[in-house]
mmCIF file of C-alpha atoms in Angstrom:
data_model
loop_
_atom_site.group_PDB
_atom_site.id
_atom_site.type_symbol
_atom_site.label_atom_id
_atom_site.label_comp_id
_atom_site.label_asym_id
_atom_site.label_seq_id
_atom_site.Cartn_x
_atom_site.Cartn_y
_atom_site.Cartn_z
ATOM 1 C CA UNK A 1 -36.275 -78.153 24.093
ATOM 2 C CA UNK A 2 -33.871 -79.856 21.690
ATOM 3 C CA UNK A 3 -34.189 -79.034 18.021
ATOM 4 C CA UNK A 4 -35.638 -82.346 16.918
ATOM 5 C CA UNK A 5 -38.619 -81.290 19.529
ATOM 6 C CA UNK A 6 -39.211 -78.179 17.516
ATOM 7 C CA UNK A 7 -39.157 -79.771 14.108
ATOM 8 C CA UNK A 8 -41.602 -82.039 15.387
ATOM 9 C CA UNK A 9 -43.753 -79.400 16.541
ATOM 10 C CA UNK A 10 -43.902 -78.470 13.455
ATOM 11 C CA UNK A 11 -45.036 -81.576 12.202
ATOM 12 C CA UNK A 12 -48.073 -81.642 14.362
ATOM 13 C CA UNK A 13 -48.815 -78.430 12.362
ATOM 14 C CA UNK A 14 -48.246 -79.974 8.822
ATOM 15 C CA UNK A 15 -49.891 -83.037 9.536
ATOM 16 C CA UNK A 16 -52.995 -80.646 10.214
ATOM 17 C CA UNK A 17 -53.608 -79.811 6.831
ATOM 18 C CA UNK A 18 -52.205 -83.342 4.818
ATOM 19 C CA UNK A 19 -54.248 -85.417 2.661
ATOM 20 C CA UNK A 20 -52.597 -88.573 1.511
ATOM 21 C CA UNK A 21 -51.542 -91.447 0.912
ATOM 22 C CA UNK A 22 -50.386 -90.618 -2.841
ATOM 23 C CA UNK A 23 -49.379 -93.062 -4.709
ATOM 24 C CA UNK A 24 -45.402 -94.814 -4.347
ATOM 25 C CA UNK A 25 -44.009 -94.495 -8.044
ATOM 26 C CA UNK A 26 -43.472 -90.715 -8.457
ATOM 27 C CA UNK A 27 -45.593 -88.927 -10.881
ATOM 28 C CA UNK A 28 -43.319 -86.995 -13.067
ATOM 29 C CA UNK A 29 -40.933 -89.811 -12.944
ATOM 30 C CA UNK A 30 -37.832 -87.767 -11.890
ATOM 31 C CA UNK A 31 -35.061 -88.613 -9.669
ATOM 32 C CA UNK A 32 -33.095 -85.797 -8.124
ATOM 33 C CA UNK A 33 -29.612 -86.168 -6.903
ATOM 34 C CA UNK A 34 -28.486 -83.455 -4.733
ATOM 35 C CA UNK A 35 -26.146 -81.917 -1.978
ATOM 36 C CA UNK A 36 -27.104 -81.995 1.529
ATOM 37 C CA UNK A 37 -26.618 -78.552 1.872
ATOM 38 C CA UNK A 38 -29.297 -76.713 4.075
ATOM 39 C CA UNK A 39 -29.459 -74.007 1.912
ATOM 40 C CA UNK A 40 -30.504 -76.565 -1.050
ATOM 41 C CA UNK A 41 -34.417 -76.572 -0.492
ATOM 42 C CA UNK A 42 -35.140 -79.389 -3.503
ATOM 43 C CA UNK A 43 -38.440 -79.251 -2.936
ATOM 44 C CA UNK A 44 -39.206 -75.405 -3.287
ATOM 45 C CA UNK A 45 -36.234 -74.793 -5.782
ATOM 46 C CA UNK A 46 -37.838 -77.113 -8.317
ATOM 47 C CA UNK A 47 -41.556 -76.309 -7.398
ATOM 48 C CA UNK A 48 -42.291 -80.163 -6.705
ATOM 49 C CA UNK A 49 -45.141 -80.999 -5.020
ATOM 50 C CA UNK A 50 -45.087 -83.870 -2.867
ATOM 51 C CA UNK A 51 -45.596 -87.524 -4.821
ATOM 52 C CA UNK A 52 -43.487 -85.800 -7.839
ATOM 53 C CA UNK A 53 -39.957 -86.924 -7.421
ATOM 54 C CA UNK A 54 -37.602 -89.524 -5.831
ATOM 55 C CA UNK A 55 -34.979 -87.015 -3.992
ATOM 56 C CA UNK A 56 -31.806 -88.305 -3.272
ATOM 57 C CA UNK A 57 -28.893 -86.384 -1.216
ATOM 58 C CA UNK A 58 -25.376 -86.661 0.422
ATOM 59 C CA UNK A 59 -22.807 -84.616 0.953
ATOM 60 C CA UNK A 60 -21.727 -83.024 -2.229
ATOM 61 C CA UNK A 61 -24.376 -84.539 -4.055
ATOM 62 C CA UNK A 62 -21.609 -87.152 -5.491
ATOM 63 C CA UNK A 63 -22.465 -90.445 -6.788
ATOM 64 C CA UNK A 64 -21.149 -93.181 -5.227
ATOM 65 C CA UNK A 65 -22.355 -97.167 -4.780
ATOM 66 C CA UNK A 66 -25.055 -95.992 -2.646
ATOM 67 C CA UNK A 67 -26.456 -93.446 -5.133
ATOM 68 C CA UNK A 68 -26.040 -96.274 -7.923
ATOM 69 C CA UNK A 69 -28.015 -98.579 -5.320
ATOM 70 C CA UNK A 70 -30.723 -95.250 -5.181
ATOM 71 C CA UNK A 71 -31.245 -94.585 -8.771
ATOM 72 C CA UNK A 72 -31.321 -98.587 -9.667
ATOM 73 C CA UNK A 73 -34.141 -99.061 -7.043
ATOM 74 C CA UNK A 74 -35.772 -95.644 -8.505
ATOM 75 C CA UNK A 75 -35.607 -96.424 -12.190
ATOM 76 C CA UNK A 76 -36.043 -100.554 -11.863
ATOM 77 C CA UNK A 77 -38.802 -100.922 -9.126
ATOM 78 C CA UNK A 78 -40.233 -97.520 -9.133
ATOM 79 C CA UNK A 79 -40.435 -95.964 -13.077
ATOM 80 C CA UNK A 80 -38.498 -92.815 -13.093
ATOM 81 C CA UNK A 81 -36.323 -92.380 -16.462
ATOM 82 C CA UNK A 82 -35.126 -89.057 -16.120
ATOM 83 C CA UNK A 83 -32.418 -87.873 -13.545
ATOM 84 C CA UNK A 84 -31.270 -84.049 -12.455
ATOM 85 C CA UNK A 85 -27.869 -83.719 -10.207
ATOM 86 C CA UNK A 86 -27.655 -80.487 -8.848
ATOM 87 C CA UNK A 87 -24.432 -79.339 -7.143
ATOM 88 C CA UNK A 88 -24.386 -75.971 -5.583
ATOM 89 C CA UNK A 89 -21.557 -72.946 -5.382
ATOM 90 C CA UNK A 90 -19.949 -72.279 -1.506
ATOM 91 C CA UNK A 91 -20.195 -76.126 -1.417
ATOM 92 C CA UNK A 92 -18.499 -77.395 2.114
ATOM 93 C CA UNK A 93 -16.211 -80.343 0.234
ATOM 94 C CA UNK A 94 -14.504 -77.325 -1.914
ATOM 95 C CA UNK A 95 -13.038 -76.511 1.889
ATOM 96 C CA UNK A 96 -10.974 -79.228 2.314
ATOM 97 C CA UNK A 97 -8.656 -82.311 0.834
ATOM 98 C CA UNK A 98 -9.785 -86.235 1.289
ATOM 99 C CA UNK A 99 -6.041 -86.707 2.874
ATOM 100 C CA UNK A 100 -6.674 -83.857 4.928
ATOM 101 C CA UNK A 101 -10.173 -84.844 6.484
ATOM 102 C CA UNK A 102 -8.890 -88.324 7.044
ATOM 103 C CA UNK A 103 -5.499 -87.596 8.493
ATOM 104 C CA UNK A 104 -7.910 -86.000 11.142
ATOM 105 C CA UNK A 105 -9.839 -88.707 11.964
ATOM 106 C CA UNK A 106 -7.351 -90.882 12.365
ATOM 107 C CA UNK A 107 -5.375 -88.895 14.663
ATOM 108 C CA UNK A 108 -8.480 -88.597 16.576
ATOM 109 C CA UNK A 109 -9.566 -92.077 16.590
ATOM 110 C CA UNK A 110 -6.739 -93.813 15.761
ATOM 111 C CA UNK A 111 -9.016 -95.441 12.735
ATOM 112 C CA UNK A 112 -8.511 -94.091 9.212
ATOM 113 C CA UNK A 113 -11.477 -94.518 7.245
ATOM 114 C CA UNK A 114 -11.479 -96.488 4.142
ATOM 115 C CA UNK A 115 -14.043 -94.703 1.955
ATOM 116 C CA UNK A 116 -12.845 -91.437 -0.355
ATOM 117 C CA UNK A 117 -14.566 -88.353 1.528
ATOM 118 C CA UNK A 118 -15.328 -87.129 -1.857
ATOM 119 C CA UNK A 119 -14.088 -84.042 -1.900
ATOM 120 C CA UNK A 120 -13.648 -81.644 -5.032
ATOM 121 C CA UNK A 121 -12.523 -78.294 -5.888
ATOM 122 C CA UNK A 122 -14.730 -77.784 -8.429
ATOM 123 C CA UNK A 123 -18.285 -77.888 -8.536
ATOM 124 C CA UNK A 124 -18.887 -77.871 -12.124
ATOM 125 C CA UNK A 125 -16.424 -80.488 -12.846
ATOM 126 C CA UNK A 126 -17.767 -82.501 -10.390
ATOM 127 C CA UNK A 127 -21.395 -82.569 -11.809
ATOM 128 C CA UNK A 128 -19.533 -83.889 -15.190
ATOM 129 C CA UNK A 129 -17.747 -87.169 -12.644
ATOM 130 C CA UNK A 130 -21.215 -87.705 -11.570
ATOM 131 C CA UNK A 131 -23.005 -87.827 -14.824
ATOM 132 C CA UNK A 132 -19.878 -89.878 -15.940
ATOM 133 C CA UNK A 133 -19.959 -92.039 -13.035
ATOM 134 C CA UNK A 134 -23.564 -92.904 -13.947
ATOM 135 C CA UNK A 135 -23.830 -93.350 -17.620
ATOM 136 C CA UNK A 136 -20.492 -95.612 -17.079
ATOM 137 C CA UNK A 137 -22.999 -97.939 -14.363
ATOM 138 C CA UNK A 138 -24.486 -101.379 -15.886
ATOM 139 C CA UNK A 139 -26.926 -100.993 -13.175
ATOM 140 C CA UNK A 140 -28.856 -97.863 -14.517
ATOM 141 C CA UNK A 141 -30.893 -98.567 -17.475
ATOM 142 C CA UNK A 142 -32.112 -94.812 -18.819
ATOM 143 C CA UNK A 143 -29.202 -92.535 -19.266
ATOM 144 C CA UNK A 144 -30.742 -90.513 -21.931
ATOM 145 C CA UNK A 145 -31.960 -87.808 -19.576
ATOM 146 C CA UNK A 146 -28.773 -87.109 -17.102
ATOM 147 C CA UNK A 147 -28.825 -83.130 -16.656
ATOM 148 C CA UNK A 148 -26.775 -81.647 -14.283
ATOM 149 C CA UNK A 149 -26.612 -77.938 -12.933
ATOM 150 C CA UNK A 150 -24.977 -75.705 -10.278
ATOM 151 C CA UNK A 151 -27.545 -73.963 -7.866
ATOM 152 C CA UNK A 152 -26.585 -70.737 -6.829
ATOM 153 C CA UNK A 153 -26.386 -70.061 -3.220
ATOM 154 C CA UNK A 154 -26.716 -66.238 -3.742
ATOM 155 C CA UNK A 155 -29.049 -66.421 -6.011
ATOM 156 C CA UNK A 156 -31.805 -69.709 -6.000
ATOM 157 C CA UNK A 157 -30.858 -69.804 -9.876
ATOM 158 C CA UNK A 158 -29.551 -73.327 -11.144
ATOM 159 C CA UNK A 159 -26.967 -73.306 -14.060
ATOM 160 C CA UNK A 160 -26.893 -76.303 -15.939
ATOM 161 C CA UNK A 161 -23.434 -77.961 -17.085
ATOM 162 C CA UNK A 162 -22.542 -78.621 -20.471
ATOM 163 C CA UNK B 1 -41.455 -80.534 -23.117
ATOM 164 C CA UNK B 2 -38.869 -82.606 -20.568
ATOM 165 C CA UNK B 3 -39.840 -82.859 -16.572
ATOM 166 C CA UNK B 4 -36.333 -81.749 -16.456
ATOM 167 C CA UNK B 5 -37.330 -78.428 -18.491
ATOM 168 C CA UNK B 6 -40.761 -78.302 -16.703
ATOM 169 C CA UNK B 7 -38.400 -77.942 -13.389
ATOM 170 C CA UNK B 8 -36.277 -75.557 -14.823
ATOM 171 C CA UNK B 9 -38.627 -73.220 -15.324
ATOM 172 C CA UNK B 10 -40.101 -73.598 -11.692
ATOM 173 C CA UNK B 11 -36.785 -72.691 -11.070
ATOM 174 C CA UNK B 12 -36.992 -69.395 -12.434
ATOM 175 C CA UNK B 13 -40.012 -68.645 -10.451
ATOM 176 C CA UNK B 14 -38.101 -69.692 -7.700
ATOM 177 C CA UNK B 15 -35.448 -67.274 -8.022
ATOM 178 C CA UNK B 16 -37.552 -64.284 -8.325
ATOM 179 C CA UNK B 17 -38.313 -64.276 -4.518
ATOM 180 C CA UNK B 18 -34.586 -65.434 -3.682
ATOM 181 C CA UNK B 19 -32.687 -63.763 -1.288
ATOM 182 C CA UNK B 20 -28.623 -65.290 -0.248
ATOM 183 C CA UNK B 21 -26.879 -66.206 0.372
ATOM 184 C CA UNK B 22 -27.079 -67.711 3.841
ATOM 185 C CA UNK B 23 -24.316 -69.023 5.579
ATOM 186 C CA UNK B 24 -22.673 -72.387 4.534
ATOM 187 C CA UNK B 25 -23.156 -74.155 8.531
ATOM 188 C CA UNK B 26 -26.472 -75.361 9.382
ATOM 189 C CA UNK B 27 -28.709 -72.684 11.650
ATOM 190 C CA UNK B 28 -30.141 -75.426 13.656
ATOM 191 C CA UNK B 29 -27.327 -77.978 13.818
ATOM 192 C CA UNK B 30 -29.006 -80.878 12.805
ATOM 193 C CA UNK B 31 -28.703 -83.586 9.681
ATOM 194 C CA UNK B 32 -31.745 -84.882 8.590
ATOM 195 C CA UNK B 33 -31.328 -88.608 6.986
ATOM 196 C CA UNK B 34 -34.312 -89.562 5.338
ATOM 197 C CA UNK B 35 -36.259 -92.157 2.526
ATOM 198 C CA UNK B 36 -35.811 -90.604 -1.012
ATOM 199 C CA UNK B 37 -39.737 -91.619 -1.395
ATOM 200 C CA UNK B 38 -41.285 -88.679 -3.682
ATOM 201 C CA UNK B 39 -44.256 -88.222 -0.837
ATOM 202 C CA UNK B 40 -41.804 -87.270 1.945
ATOM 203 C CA UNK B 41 -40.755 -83.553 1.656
ATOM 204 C CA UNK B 42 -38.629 -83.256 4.277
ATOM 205 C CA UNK B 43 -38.924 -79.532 4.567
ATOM 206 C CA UNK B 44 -42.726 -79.194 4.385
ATOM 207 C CA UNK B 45 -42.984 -82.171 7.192
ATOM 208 C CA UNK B 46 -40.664 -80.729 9.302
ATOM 209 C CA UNK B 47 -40.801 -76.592 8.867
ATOM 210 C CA UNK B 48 -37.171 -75.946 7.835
ATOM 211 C CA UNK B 49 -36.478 -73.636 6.007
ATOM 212 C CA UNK B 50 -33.539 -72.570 3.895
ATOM 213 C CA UNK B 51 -30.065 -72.714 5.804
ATOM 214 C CA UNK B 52 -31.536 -74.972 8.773
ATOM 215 C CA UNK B 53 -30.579 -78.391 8.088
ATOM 216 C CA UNK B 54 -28.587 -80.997 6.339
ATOM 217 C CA UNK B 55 -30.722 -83.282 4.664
ATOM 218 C CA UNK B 56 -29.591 -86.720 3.325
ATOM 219 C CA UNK B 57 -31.750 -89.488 1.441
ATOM 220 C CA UNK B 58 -31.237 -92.498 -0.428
ATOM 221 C CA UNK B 59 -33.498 -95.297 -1.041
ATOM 222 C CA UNK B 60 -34.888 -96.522 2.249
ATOM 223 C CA UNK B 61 -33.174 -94.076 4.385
ATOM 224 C CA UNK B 62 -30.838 -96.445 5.489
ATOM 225 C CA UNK B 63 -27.304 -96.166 6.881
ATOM 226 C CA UNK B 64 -24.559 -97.031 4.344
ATOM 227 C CA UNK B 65 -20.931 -96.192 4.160
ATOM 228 C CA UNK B 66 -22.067 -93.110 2.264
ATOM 229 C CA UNK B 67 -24.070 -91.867 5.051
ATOM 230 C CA UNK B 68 -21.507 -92.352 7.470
ATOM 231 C CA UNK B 69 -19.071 -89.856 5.030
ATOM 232 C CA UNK B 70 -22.261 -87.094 4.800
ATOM 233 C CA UNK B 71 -22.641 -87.517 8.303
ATOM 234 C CA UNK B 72 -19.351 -87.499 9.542
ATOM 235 C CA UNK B 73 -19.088 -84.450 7.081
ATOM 236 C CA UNK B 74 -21.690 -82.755 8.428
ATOM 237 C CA UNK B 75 -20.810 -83.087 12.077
ATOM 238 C CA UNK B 76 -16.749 -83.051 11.989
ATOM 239 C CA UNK B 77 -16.797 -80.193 9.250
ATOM 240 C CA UNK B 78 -20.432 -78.234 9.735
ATOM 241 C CA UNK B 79 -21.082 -78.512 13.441
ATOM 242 C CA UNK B 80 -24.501 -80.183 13.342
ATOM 243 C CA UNK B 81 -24.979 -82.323 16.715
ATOM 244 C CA UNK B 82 -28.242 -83.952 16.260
ATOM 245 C CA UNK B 83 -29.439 -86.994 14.012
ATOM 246 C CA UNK B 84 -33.085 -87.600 13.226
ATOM 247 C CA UNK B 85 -33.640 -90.321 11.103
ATOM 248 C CA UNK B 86 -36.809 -90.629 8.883
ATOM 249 C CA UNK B 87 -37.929 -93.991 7.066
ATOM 250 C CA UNK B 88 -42.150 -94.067 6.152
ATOM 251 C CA UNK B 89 -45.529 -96.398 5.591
ATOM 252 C CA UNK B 90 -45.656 -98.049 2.039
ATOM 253 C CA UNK B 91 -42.095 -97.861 1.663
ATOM 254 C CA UNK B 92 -40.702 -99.328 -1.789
ATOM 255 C CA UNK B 93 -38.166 -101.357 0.196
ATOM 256 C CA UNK B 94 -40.791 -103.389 1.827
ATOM 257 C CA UNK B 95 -42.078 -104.979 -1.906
ATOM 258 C CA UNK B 96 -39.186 -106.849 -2.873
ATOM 259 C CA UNK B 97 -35.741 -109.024 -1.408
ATOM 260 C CA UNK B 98 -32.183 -108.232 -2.226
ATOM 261 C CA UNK B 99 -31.606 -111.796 -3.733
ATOM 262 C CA UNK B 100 -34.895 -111.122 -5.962
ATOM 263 C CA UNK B 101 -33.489 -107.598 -7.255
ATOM 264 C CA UNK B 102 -29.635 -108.841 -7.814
ATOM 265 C CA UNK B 103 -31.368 -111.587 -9.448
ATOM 266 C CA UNK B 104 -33.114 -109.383 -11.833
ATOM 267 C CA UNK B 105 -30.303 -107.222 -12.390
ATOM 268 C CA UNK B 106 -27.776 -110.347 -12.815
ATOM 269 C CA UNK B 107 -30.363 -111.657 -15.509
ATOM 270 C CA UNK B 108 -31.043 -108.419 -17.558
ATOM 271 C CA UNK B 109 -27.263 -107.372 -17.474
ATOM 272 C CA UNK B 110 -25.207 -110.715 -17.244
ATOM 273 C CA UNK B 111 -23.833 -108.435 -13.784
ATOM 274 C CA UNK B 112 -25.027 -109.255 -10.081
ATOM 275 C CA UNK B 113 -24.220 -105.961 -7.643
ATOM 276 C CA UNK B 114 -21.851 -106.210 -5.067
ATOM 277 C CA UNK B 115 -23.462 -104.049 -2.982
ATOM 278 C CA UNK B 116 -26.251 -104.579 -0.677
ATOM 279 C CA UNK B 117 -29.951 -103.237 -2.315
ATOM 280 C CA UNK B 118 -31.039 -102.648 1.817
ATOM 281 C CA UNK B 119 -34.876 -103.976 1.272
ATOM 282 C CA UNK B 120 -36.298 -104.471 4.700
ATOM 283 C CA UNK B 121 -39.786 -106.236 5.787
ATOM 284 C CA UNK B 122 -40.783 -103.253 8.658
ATOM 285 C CA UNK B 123 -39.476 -100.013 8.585
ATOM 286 C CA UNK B 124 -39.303 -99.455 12.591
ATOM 287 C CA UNK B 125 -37.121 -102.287 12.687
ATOM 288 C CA UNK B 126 -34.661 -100.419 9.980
ATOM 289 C CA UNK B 127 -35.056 -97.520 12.079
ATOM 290 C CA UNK B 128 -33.486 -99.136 14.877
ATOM 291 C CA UNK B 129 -30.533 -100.951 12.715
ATOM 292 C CA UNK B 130 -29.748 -96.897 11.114
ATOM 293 C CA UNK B 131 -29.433 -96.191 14.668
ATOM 294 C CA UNK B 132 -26.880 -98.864 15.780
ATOM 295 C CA UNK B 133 -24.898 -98.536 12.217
ATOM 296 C CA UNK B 134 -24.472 -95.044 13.753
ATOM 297 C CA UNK B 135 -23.483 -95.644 17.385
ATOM 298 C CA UNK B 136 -20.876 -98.103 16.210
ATOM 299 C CA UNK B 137 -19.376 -95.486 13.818
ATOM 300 C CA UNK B 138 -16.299 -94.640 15.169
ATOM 301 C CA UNK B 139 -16.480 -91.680 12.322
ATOM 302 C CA UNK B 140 -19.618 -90.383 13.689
ATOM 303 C CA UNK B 141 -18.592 -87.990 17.248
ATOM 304 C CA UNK B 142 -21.779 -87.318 18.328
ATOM 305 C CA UNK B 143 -24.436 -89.531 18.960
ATOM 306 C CA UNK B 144 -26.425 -88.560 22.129
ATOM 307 C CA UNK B 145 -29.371 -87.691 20.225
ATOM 308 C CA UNK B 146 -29.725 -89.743 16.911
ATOM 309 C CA UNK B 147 -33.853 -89.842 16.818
ATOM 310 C CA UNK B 148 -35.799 -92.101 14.559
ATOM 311 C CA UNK B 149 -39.163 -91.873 13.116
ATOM 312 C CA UNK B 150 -41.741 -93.387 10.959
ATOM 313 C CA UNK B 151 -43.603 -91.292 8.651
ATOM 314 C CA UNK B 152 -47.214 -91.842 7.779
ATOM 315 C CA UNK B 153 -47.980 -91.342 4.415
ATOM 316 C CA UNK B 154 -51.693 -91.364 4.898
ATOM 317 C CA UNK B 155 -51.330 -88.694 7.834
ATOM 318 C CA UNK B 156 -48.062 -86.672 7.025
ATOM 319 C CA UNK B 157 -47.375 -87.822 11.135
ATOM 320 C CA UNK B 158 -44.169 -88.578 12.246
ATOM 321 C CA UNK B 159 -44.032 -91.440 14.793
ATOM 322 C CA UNK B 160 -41.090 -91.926 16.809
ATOM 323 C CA UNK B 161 -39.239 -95.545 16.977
ATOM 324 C CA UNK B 162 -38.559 -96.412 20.619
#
């Protein structure tokens, strides 16, 4: 049995016990931006419920044109005016360079890609690009309530960043 | 009181039961790529738990170049080796157009995006285009099982896109 046969094994059992539909604009009108990281469990690490928050993740938990495209649709169609980026220590993209990872791939496939990988050393200072990157958008009306924090791997506790 | 500090202090709670860290490469070997919509928790509808899985959202759950870095991350740098893709029922991408949005936005801020917003009319139809934006990734090496799925909001089921 493959892995994405277990998970939705599990579903079966989840969808025993669900009661929906909720409604689409989320109720505390929150949009979290966060790493992909498996250890990163938004959900429980914030206590959200389900129908609380637009949750929004990619490797790193950067923001790039897609997560400017993300927290537009959130904040223009949807209502949410306040926005957490969490970032997390042990972080894969403090492991390697963007010249690095892309020399690889285009050894291997003879294509270079031509998107930054996003890498940083820093996970702190890279919070601060991503609030900058944000408040600098045109496309993102409330930037009063951009909070970013470091989650600790070791210890579930999020730092923020001042 | 902010959400943001409401969360925070959920957070706390959190910790108290915390026990890392895990390691950094996904238990299960899989990247989840799923709708940011606040009523899909990706962990409750699927029984990970911490460390399992790579989870990546944005706004639709569709496949951008940003996906294509967190997924070529995840597989070239984390060893994950299966995709399951999630979009839902009542999406917020079915209730508007691009050209209607950038119109908006081009309006309110005297700047149209130029990126793509990624509305869609029938979210098993976006399923399918995720899937071929992967295949034809030449950043992406594994691809034999990239799985997508429909979730119901009314039923918390997951039904798979053939």
């Amino acid at each position: 049995m493959s892995v994405t046969d277990e998970l939705l094994a599990n579903n079966a059992r989840y969808a025993e016990n669900f009661t929906g539909p909720l409604p689409l604009p989320p109720a505390k009108g929150v949009a979290v931006l966060a790493c992909m990281d498996a250890r990163l469990n938004v959900y429980g690490a914030l206590g959200l419920k389900e129908g609380e928050a637009h949750v929004i993740r990619n490797a790193g938990g950067v923001v790039t044109e897609d997560e400017i495209r993300s927290l537009a649709i959130s904040q223009r169609l949807l209502g949410t005016r306040e926005i957490i980026l969490i970032h997390h220590t042990d972080c894969g993209m403090l492991t390697f360079t963007d010249d690095g990872f892309k020399r690889d791939i285009e050894a291997e496939t003879g294509i270079k890609p031509a998107w930054a990988a996003e890498a940083f050393p820093d996970p702190a200072a890279d919070v601060r690009q991503s609030i900058a990157r944000i408040k600098a958008s045109p496309f993102i009306p409330h930037t009063d309530s951009v909070r970013g924090f470091v989650f600790d791997v070791a210890t579930g506790k999020l730092g923020e960043v001042k």
